[in-house]
Tab-separated table of C-alpha atoms in Angstrom:
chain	number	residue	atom	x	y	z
A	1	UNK	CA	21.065	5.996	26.304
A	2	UNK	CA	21.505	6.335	22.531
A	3	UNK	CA	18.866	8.622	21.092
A	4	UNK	CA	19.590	7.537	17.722
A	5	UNK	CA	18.809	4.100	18.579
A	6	UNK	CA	15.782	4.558	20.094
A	7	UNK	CA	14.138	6.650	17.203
A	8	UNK	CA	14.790	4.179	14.704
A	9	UNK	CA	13.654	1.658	17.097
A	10	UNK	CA	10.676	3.564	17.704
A	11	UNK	CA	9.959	4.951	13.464
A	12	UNK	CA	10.346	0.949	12.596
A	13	UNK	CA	7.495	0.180	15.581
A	14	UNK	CA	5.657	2.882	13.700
A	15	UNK	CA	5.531	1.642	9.991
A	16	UNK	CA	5.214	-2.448	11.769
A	17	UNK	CA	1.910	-1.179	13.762
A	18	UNK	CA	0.390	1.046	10.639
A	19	UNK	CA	0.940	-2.423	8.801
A	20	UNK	CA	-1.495	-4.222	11.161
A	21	UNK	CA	-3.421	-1.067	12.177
A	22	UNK	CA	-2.515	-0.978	15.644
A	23	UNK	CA	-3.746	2.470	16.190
A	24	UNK	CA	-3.625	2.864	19.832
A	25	UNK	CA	0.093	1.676	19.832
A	26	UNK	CA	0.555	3.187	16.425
A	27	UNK	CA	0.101	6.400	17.569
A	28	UNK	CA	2.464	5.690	20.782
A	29	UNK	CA	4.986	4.943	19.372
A	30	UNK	CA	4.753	7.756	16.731
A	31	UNK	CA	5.296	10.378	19.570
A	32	UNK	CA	8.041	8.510	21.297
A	33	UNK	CA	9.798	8.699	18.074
A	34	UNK	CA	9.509	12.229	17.424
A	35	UNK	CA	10.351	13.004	20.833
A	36	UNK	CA	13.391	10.699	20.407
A	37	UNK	CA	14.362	12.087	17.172
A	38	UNK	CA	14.293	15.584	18.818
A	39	UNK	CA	16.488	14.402	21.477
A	40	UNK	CA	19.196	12.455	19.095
A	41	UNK	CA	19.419	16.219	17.191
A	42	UNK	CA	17.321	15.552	14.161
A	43	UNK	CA	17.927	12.362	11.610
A	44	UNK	CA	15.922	13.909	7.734
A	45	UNK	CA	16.600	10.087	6.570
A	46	UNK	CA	14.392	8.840	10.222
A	47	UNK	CA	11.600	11.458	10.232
A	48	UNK	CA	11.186	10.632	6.425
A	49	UNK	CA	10.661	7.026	7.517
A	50	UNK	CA	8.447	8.353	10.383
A	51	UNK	CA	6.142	10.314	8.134
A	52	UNK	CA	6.433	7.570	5.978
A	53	UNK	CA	4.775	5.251	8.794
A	54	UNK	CA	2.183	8.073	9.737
A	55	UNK	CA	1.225	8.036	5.543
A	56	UNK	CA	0.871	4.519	5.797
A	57	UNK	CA	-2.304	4.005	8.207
A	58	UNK	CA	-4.119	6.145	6.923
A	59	UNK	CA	-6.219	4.275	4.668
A	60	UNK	CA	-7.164	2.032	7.511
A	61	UNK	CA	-8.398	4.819	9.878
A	62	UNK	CA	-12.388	5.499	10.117
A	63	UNK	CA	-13.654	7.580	7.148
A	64	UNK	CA	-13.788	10.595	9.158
A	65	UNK	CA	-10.047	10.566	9.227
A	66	UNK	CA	-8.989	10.148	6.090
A	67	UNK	CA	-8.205	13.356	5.501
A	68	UNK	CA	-5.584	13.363	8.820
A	69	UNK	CA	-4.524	10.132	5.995
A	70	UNK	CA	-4.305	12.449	3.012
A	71	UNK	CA	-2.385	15.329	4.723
A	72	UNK	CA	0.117	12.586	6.812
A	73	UNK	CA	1.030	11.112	2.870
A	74	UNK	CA	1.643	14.591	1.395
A	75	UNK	CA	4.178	15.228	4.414
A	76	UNK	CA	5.944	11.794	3.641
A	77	UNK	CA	5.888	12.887	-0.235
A	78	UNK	CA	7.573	16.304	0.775
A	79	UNK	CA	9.957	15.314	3.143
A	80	UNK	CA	10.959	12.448	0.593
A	81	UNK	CA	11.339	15.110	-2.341
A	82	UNK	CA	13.425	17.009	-0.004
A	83	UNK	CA	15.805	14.209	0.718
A	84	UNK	CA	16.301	12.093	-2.294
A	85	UNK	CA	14.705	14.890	-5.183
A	86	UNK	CA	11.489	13.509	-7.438
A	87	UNK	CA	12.902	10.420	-8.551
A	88	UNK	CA	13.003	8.967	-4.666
A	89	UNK	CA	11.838	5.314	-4.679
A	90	UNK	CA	9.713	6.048	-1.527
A	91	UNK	CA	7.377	7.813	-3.512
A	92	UNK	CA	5.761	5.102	-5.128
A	93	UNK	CA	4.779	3.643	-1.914
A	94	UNK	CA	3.207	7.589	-0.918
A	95	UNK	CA	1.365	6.997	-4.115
A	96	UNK	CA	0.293	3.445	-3.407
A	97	UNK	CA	-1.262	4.923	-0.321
A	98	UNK	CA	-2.858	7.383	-1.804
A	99	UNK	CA	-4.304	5.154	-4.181
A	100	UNK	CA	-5.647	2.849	-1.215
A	101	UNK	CA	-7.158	5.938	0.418
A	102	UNK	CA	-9.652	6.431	-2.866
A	103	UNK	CA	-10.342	2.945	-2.753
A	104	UNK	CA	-11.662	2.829	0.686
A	105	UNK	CA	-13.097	6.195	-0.183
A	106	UNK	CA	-15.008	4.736	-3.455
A	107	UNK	CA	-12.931	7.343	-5.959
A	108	UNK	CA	-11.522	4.527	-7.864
A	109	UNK	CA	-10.991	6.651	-11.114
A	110	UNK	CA	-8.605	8.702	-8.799
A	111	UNK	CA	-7.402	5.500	-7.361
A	112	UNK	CA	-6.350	3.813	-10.857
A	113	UNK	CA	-3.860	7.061	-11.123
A	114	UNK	CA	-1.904	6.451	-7.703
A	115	UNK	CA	-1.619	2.999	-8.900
A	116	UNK	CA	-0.317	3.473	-11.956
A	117	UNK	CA	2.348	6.002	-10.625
A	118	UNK	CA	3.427	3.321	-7.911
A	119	UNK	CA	3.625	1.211	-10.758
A	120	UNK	CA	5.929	3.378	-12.762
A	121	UNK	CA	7.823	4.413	-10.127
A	122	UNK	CA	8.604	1.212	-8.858
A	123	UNK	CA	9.266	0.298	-12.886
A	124	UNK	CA	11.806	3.178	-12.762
A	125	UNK	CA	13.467	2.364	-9.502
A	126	UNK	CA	13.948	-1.323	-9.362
A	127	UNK	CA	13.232	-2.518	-13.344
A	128	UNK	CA	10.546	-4.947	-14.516
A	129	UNK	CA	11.441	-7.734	-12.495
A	130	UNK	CA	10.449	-5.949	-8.837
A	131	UNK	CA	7.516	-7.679	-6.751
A	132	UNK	CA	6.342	-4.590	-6.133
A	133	UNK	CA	5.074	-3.924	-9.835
A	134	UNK	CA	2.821	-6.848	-9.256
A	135	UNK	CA	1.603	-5.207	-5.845
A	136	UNK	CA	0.730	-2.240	-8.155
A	137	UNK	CA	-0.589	-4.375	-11.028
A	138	UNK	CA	-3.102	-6.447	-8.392
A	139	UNK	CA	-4.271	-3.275	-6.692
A	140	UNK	CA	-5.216	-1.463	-10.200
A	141	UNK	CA	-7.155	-4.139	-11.491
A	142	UNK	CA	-9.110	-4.016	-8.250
A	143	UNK	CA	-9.990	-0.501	-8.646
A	144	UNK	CA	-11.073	-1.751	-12.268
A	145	UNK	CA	-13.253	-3.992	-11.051
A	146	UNK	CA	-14.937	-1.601	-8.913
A	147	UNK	CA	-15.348	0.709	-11.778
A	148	UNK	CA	-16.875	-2.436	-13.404
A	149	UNK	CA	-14.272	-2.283	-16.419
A	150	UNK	CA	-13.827	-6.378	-15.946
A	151	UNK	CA	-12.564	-6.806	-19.845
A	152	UNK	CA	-9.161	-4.666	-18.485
A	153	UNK	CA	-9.007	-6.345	-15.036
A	154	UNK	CA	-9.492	-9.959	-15.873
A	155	UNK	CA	-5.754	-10.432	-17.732
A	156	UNK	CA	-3.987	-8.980	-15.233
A	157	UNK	CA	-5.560	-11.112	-12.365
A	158	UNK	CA	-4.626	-14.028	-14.334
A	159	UNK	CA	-1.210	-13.237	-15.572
A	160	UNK	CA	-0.528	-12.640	-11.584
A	161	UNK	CA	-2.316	-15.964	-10.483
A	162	UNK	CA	-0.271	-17.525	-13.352
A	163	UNK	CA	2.898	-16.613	-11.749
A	164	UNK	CA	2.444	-15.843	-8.772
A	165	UNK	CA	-0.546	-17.327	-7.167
A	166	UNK	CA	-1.700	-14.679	-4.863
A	167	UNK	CA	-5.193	-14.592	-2.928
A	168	UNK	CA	-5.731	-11.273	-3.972
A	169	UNK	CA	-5.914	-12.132	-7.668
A	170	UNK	CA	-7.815	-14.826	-6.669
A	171	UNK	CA	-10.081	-12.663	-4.534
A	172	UNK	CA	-10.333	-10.247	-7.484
A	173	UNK	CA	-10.795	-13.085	-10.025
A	174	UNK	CA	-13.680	-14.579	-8.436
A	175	UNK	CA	-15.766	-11.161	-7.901
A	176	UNK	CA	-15.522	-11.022	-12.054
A	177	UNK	CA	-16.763	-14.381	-12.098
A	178	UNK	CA	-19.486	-13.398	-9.594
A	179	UNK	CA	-20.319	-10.313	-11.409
A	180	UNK	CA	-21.281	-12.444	-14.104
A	181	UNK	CA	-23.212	-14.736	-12.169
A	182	UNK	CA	-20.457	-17.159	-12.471
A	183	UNK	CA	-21.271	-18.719	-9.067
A	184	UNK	CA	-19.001	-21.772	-9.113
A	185	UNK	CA	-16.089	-20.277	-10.182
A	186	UNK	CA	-16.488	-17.420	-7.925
A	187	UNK	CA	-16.440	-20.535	-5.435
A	188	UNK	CA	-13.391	-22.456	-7.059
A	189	UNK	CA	-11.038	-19.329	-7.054
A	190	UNK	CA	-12.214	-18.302	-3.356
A	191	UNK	CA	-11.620	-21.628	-2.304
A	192	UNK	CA	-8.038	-21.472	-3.945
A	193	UNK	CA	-7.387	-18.117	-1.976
A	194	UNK	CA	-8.049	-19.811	0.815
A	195	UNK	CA	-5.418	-22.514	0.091
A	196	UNK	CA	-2.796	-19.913	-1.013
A	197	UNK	CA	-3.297	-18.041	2.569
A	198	UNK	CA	-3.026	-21.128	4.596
A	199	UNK	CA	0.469	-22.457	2.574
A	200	UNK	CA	1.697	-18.535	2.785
């Protein structure tokens, strides 16, 4: 019977089904929380975290929501400001959303600017050495492939395969290469985003 239990329970279910896009049980669980909250007297820290997991689905809703997307990220961004001031670490993952919100909605100039404020947040926040730069890193060069600015994309997919490995420079990588009519390296680098995915 602990109130405060069950909300943060129920606001972790929330960010763990937006993550998968779970929507039916996303949105569930997303009521139950608030309810719960209500009930445990209020927790600014929890319905944060809740708006936080609201902000984070939408970029994986239909295009006819995507505003409900836009409006549940500049509630997370308030309620953030309001608890930790303009500096708060969370916001680089509001902005990060944002960003993938004009991807899926092909406004990748406005895109390249979310991602380059999760990118300096998270710089500002954690210090070079945070995974989360890279996250930021891999998603801009996407949006500058889209925008068909390859020259600027290219080095960063290859700095990140370099250390890191990931499939999604990989991915990125080989739609340059096929771009360019590069067919078997398009194949090559697909093929070794496949491997990545299976050992990860």
């Amino acid at each position: 019977r602990d109130d405060h239990a069950i909300a943060e329970a129920l606001v972790h279910l929330v960010s763990t089904h937006a993550a998968v896009a779970n929507f039916g049980a996303h949105e569930t669980a997303s009521r139950l929380a608030e309810v719960a909250l209500h009930r445990a007297g209020g927790d600014p820290e929890l319905a944060a975290m809740l708006a936080m997991g609201r902000c984070r689905i939408g970029w994986r809703r239909p295009p006819q929501e995507h505003d409900r997307g836009v409006v549940d990220c500049g509630e997370a961004a308030r309620q953030w400001r309001a608890l930790r001031g303009d500096d708060a670490p969370e916001l680089a993952w509001v902005a990060n959303q944002l960003g993938m919100l004009a991807v899926v909605d092909d406004r990748h100039t406005e895109a390249l600017v979310y991602f380059q404020e999760f990118e300096e947040r998270s710089r500002r926040s954690h210090g070079d050495d945070y995974s989360n730069i890279d996250v930021a890193r891999v998603n801009r060069a996407t949006a500058l492939v889209k925008l068909g600015r390859h020259a600027e994309a290219e080095p960063i997919f290859r700095d990140l395969i370099a250390r890191r490995g990931w499939s999604s420079a990989l991915e990125g990588l080989a739609d340059i290469h096929r771009a360019h009519g590069e067919i078997d390296d398009a194949v090559t680098a697909l093929r070794d985003a496949a491997r990545w995915n299976h050992e990860h």
